[in-house]
Amino acid sequence: MINRKPLEASLTAVKSAFPKAKPKMGMILGSGLSEVAESFEQLGVLSYAKIPGLGKAGVAGHAGKLVWGKSAGIETFIFQGRRHVYEGVGWEAVATPLFLLKSLGAKAVFLTNAAGGTNPKWTPGNLMIIEDHINMMGITPLLGAHDTFWGPRFPDQSFIYDRQLRAALARAGRAAKVALRKGVYFAGTGPTYETPAEVRAWRALGADAVGMSTVPEAMLANAAGLRVVGLSCITNMAAGILDQPLTHEEVFETSQQAMANMKKLILQFWQELAKEKI
Ligand code: HPA
């Protein structure tokens, strides 16, 4: 159950900070990816501390700022840092970006994350267009009393990751000469990384990448009628694929190495979005 009060308070705070904002796109930047916002023309910046539903982003590598920016003429709200289920602060912090975007008339949201690769042919630094997801969190943000803001009681999930936007992202990859993988993102709650046995099981179930985020946001955005497009930065091979332990430092370092490609890709993707007249 998502409590509407902090979400409404967030909307009031953002409207008073950026009274002229009319974002068409949203983007949520995952672990270590905050720097992507630097490629956008900046129209304003608001700390999460000033947005009641978001509060302070609690994880290293997450800047905790809302950047009101523009690229290819498209007004965009960039959430520099995300809130996660594993932080244990409730769904409101996870839902707030989607609530703000939908309430302010945005059409689509671009979800990014750092993920472990379960496909042994892939290497850290690869970028993956999310084609679909598997929710292994054992929980969804839509449990509880029905709130029509988030669409119907039983939201369809046949086409969460918008086909046209995925095609536009693939085109952007070709134009920017950034190689892209495609695959299925598999989400657990975290904060533990997976065990090698879990990684083998999840690979067998269809996972190409594993992570601790994105799925609740994609579910909420889809239910609320926002178009969704998603990209995973494969920051490490998932547990057990290599004979070495995983660390957040490794995740962060690889995301930094992939940053130049991420920025090139995203700038080109915004050009494609402009052609699509999103
Ligand atoms: N597992 C889960 N989440 C992650 C990983 C991983 O291997 N890498 C980055 N986020």
Short mmCIF file of C-alpha atoms and ligand atoms in Angstrom, two decimals:
data_model
loop_
_atom_site.label_atom_id
_atom_site.label_comp_id
_atom_site.label_asym_id
_atom_site.label_seq_id
_atom_site.Cartn_x
_atom_site.Cartn_y
_atom_site.Cartn_z
CA MET A 1 0.00 0.00 0.00
CA ILE A 2 1.46 3.35 -1.03
CA ASN A 3 0.55 6.25 1.24
CA ARG A 4 -0.49 9.20 -0.97
CA LYS A 5 0.28 11.95 1.60
CA PRO A 6 4.09 12.16 1.18
CA LEU A 7 3.63 11.83 -2.58
CA GLU A 8 1.22 14.79 -2.71
CA ALA A 9 3.61 16.75 -0.47
CA SER A 10 6.45 15.97 -2.89
CA LEU A 11 4.41 17.26 -5.79
CA THR A 12 3.72 20.51 -3.93
CA ALA A 13 7.43 20.88 -3.13
CA VAL A 14 8.54 20.25 -6.71
CA LYS A 15 5.87 22.56 -8.17
CA SER A 16 6.95 25.38 -5.88
CA ALA A 17 10.67 24.83 -6.63
CA PHE A 18 10.14 24.51 -10.40
CA PRO A 19 6.82 26.26 -11.14
CA LYS A 20 7.40 26.19 -14.91
CA ALA A 21 8.48 22.54 -15.18
CA LYS A 22 6.59 20.39 -17.69
CA PRO A 23 8.76 17.25 -18.02
CA LYS A 24 8.00 14.99 -20.97
CA MET A 25 10.52 12.37 -19.93
CA GLY A 26 11.82 11.04 -16.65
CA MET A 27 15.03 9.17 -15.97
CA ILE A 28 16.08 7.32 -12.83
CA LEU A 29 19.83 6.84 -12.52
CA GLY A 30 21.02 3.72 -10.72
CA SER A 31 24.15 2.96 -8.73
CA GLY A 32 27.14 5.02 -9.81
CA LEU A 33 25.30 6.46 -12.81
CA SER A 34 24.42 9.91 -11.41
CA GLU A 35 27.01 11.62 -13.63
CA VAL A 36 24.87 10.97 -16.73
CA ALA A 37 22.86 14.07 -15.73
CA GLU A 38 25.86 16.24 -16.60
CA SER A 39 25.18 15.71 -20.30
CA PHE A 40 21.87 17.59 -19.98
CA GLU A 41 21.29 21.33 -20.02
CA GLN A 42 20.40 22.06 -16.40
CA LEU A 43 17.30 24.11 -15.66
CA GLY A 44 17.23 23.48 -11.92
CA VAL A 45 18.39 21.17 -9.15
CA LEU A 46 16.50 20.13 -6.02
CA SER A 47 17.96 17.97 -3.25
CA TYR A 48 15.94 14.89 -2.29
CA ALA A 49 16.05 16.23 1.28
CA LYS A 50 13.58 18.92 0.09
CA ILE A 51 11.21 16.36 -1.50
CA PRO A 52 9.21 14.78 1.35
CA GLY A 53 8.50 11.43 -0.34
CA LEU A 54 12.09 10.93 -1.41
CA GLY A 55 14.00 12.00 1.67
CA LYS A 56 17.70 11.41 1.52
CA ALA A 57 19.12 8.75 -0.80
CA GLY A 58 20.85 6.35 1.53
CA VAL A 59 23.30 4.45 -0.69
CA ALA A 60 26.85 5.34 -1.72
CA GLY A 61 26.94 6.13 -5.45
CA HIS A 62 23.46 7.72 -5.37
CA ALA A 63 23.66 11.50 -5.44
CA GLY A 64 20.15 12.21 -4.14
CA LYS A 65 19.17 15.11 -6.37
CA LEU A 66 16.37 15.84 -8.80
CA VAL A 67 17.78 17.59 -11.86
CA TRP A 68 15.32 19.44 -14.08
CA GLY A 69 17.11 19.29 -17.39
CA LYS A 70 16.77 19.36 -21.15
CA SER A 71 18.32 17.52 -24.07
CA ALA A 72 17.27 17.53 -27.74
CA GLY A 73 14.56 19.98 -26.68
CA ILE A 74 12.97 17.42 -24.37
CA GLU A 75 12.31 18.57 -20.82
CA THR A 76 13.40 15.82 -18.47
CA PHE A 77 13.29 15.13 -14.75
CA ILE A 78 16.46 13.23 -13.87
CA PHE A 79 16.40 11.43 -10.56
CA GLN A 80 20.07 11.23 -9.60
CA GLY A 81 19.93 8.26 -7.32
CA ARG A 82 17.10 5.92 -6.49
CA ARG A 83 15.47 4.65 -3.34
CA HIS A 84 15.25 0.89 -2.92
CA VAL A 85 12.99 -1.68 -1.30
CA TYR A 86 15.93 -2.95 0.76
CA GLU A 87 16.31 0.39 2.51
CA GLY A 88 13.17 -0.57 4.42
CA VAL A 89 11.62 2.90 4.24
CA GLY A 90 8.41 1.79 2.55
CA TRP A 91 7.17 2.08 -1.01
CA GLU A 92 6.62 5.85 -0.95
CA ALA A 93 10.28 6.65 -1.65
CA VAL A 94 10.29 4.18 -4.56
CA ALA A 95 6.99 5.46 -5.97
CA THR A 96 7.60 9.22 -5.65
CA PRO A 97 9.49 9.73 -8.96
CA LEU A 98 6.74 7.95 -10.89
CA PHE A 99 4.04 9.88 -9.03
CA LEU A 100 5.75 13.19 -9.85
CA LEU A 101 6.27 12.28 -13.50
CA LYS A 102 2.72 11.10 -14.07
CA SER A 103 1.23 14.06 -12.16
CA LEU A 104 3.27 16.57 -14.19
CA GLY A 105 2.24 15.05 -17.51
CA ALA A 106 5.37 13.09 -18.48
CA LYS A 107 4.94 10.45 -21.18
CA ALA A 108 7.74 8.01 -20.44
CA VAL A 109 10.44 7.03 -18.01
CA PHE A 110 13.93 5.68 -18.66
CA LEU A 111 15.05 3.35 -15.87
CA THR A 112 18.73 2.57 -15.47
CA ASN A 113 20.50 0.24 -13.08
CA ALA A 114 23.72 -1.54 -12.23
CA ALA A 115 23.29 -5.30 -12.49
CA GLY A 116 25.17 -8.56 -12.29
CA GLY A 117 25.49 -10.50 -15.56
CA THR A 118 24.27 -14.10 -15.43
CA ASN A 119 25.03 -14.71 -19.09
CA PRO A 120 28.57 -16.20 -19.08
CA LYS A 121 29.24 -14.78 -22.58
CA TRP A 122 28.89 -11.21 -21.33
CA THR A 123 31.51 -9.05 -19.68
CA PRO A 124 31.40 -6.24 -17.12
CA GLY A 125 30.83 -2.91 -18.79
CA ASN A 126 28.26 -4.34 -21.25
CA LEU A 127 24.99 -2.42 -21.50
CA MET A 128 21.69 -4.30 -21.80
CA ILE A 129 18.34 -3.10 -23.09
CA ILE A 130 15.75 -4.57 -20.71
CA GLU A 131 13.25 -6.53 -22.79
CA ASP A 132 11.24 -7.88 -19.87
CA HIS A 133 11.63 -8.65 -16.19
CA ILE A 134 11.04 -11.33 -13.61
CA ASN A 135 9.95 -10.17 -10.18
CA MET A 136 11.60 -12.38 -7.56
CA MET A 137 11.11 -9.81 -4.80
CA GLY A 138 8.13 -11.73 -3.46
CA ILE A 139 6.32 -8.42 -3.08
CA THR A 140 4.90 -5.71 -5.31
CA PRO A 141 4.17 -2.04 -4.61
CA LEU A 142 0.58 -2.52 -5.79
CA LEU A 143 -0.42 -4.84 -2.92
CA GLY A 144 -3.13 -3.39 -0.71
CA ALA A 145 -6.08 -1.05 -1.19
CA HIS A 146 -6.61 -0.08 -4.82
CA ASP A 147 -5.62 3.50 -5.73
CA THR A 148 -6.84 4.39 -9.21
CA PHE A 149 -3.84 6.72 -9.69
CA TRP A 150 -1.90 3.51 -10.38
CA GLY A 151 -4.34 2.26 -13.01
CA PRO A 152 -6.70 -0.69 -12.83
CA ARG A 153 -6.86 -3.21 -9.98
CA PHE A 154 -5.24 -5.87 -12.19
CA PRO A 155 -2.71 -4.11 -14.43
CA ASP A 156 -1.70 -5.89 -17.64
CA GLN A 157 2.05 -6.49 -17.85
CA SER A 158 2.31 -8.00 -21.34
CA PHE A 159 4.19 -5.00 -22.73
CA ILE A 160 5.91 -3.21 -19.84
CA TYR A 161 9.04 -2.26 -21.79
CA ASP A 162 7.71 -0.23 -24.71
CA ARG A 163 8.59 -1.78 -28.08
CA GLN A 164 8.97 1.49 -29.94
CA LEU A 165 11.20 2.96 -27.26
CA ARG A 166 13.32 -0.20 -27.16
CA ALA A 167 13.74 0.05 -30.92
CA ALA A 168 14.67 3.73 -30.57
CA LEU A 169 17.26 2.81 -27.92
CA ALA A 170 18.73 0.14 -30.20
CA ARG A 171 18.91 2.73 -33.02
CA ALA A 172 20.66 5.14 -30.64
CA GLY A 173 23.20 2.41 -29.84
CA ARG A 174 23.95 1.91 -33.54
CA ALA A 175 24.20 5.64 -34.25
CA ALA A 176 26.42 6.30 -31.22
CA LYS A 177 28.48 3.15 -31.86
CA VAL A 178 27.73 1.79 -28.42
CA ALA A 179 27.24 -2.00 -28.45
CA LEU A 180 24.05 -3.09 -26.73
CA ARG A 181 22.89 -6.44 -25.38
CA LYS A 182 19.25 -7.34 -24.89
CA GLY A 183 17.80 -9.45 -22.14
CA VAL A 184 15.66 -10.16 -19.12
CA TYR A 185 16.26 -8.39 -15.82
CA PHE A 186 15.62 -10.37 -12.71
CA ALA A 187 15.06 -8.58 -9.39
CA GLY A 188 15.50 -9.79 -5.83
CA THR A 189 15.03 -7.53 -2.82
CA GLY A 190 18.72 -7.34 -1.88
CA PRO A 191 20.60 -6.07 0.05
CA THR A 192 22.50 -9.34 -0.12
CA TYR A 193 23.99 -10.28 -3.47
CA GLU A 194 22.84 -13.68 -4.71
CA THR A 195 24.39 -17.02 -3.84
CA PRO A 196 26.00 -18.97 -6.72
CA ALA A 197 23.14 -21.51 -6.48
CA GLU A 198 20.56 -18.70 -6.83
CA VAL A 199 22.40 -17.33 -9.85
CA ARG A 200 22.35 -20.78 -11.50
CA ALA A 201 18.65 -21.15 -10.69
CA TRP A 202 17.74 -17.69 -11.96
CA ARG A 203 19.77 -18.15 -15.12
CA ALA A 204 17.79 -21.35 -15.74
CA LEU A 205 14.59 -19.35 -15.20
CA GLY A 206 15.55 -16.85 -17.88
CA ALA A 207 17.63 -14.14 -16.21
CA ASP A 208 20.35 -12.33 -18.18
CA ALA A 209 20.99 -9.76 -15.47
CA VAL A 210 20.22 -9.67 -11.75
CA GLY A 211 19.67 -6.67 -9.54
CA MET A 212 17.80 -5.14 -6.62
CA SER A 213 15.76 -2.39 -8.22
CA THR A 214 13.85 -1.17 -11.29
CA VAL A 215 11.09 -3.80 -11.23
CA PRO A 216 8.83 -1.98 -8.72
CA GLU A 217 9.30 1.27 -10.64
CA ALA A 218 8.55 -0.42 -13.96
CA MET A 219 5.40 -1.98 -12.50
CA LEU A 220 4.16 1.33 -11.11
CA ALA A 221 4.98 3.29 -14.26
CA ASN A 222 3.32 0.70 -16.48
CA ALA A 223 0.22 0.56 -14.29
CA ALA A 224 -0.03 4.35 -14.27
CA GLY A 225 0.24 4.52 -18.08
CA LEU A 226 3.78 5.85 -18.41
CA ARG A 227 5.81 4.26 -21.20
CA VAL A 228 8.86 2.44 -19.85
CA VAL A 229 12.33 1.86 -21.27
CA GLY A 230 15.15 0.31 -19.27
CA LEU A 231 18.90 -0.18 -19.46
CA SER A 232 21.17 -2.29 -17.24
CA CYS A 233 24.86 -1.61 -16.90
CA ILE A 234 26.44 -5.01 -16.28
CA THR A 235 28.89 -4.00 -13.57
CA ASN A 236 30.06 -7.48 -12.57
CA MET A 237 29.52 -11.11 -13.35
CA ALA A 238 26.86 -12.49 -10.98
CA ALA A 239 27.99 -14.55 -7.99
CA GLY A 240 29.67 -17.86 -8.76
CA ILE A 241 30.41 -17.16 -12.43
CA LEU A 242 33.93 -16.05 -11.50
CA ASP A 243 35.76 -17.49 -8.50
CA GLN A 244 35.79 -14.21 -6.58
CA PRO A 245 33.50 -12.33 -4.17
CA LEU A 246 31.35 -9.32 -5.23
CA THR A 247 31.69 -5.85 -3.76
CA HIS A 248 29.85 -2.57 -4.14
CA GLU A 249 33.25 -1.01 -4.99
CA GLU A 250 33.54 -3.25 -8.05
CA VAL A 251 30.00 -2.30 -9.07
CA PHE A 252 30.82 1.38 -8.66
CA GLU A 253 34.15 1.18 -10.52
CA THR A 254 32.67 -0.59 -13.54
CA SER A 255 29.80 1.90 -13.71
CA GLN A 256 32.42 4.67 -13.86
CA GLN A 257 34.24 2.88 -16.69
CA ALA A 258 30.97 2.51 -18.60
CA MET A 259 30.05 6.17 -18.06
CA ALA A 260 31.40 7.51 -21.35
CA ASN A 261 29.34 4.96 -23.28
CA MET A 262 26.27 5.61 -21.13
CA LYS A 263 26.47 9.35 -21.77
CA LYS A 264 26.97 8.92 -25.54
CA LEU A 265 24.09 6.47 -25.72
CA ILE A 266 21.71 8.56 -23.67
CA LEU A 267 22.41 11.77 -25.58
CA GLN A 268 21.75 9.93 -28.84
CA PHE A 269 18.64 8.28 -27.39
CA TRP A 270 17.20 11.70 -26.54
CA GLN A 271 17.79 12.68 -30.19
CA GLU A 272 15.84 9.60 -31.24
CA LEU A 273 13.07 10.47 -28.78
CA ALA A 274 12.86 13.93 -30.34
CA LYS A 275 12.43 12.30 -33.79
CA GLU A 276 9.72 10.06 -32.34
CA LYS A 277 7.99 13.20 -31.06
CA ILE A 278 7.57 11.58 -27.67
N1 HPA B 1 23.43 -8.75 -8.00
C1 HPA B 1 22.46 -7.93 -7.57
N2 HPA B 1 22.49 -6.62 -7.72
C2 HPA B 1 23.55 -6.08 -8.35
C3 HPA B 1 24.60 -6.87 -8.83
C4 HPA B 1 24.54 -8.28 -8.64
O1 HPA B 1 25.44 -9.05 -9.02
N3 HPA B 1 25.49 -6.02 -9.40
C5 HPA B 1 24.98 -4.77 -9.28
N4 HPA B 1 23.80 -4.80 -8.65
#
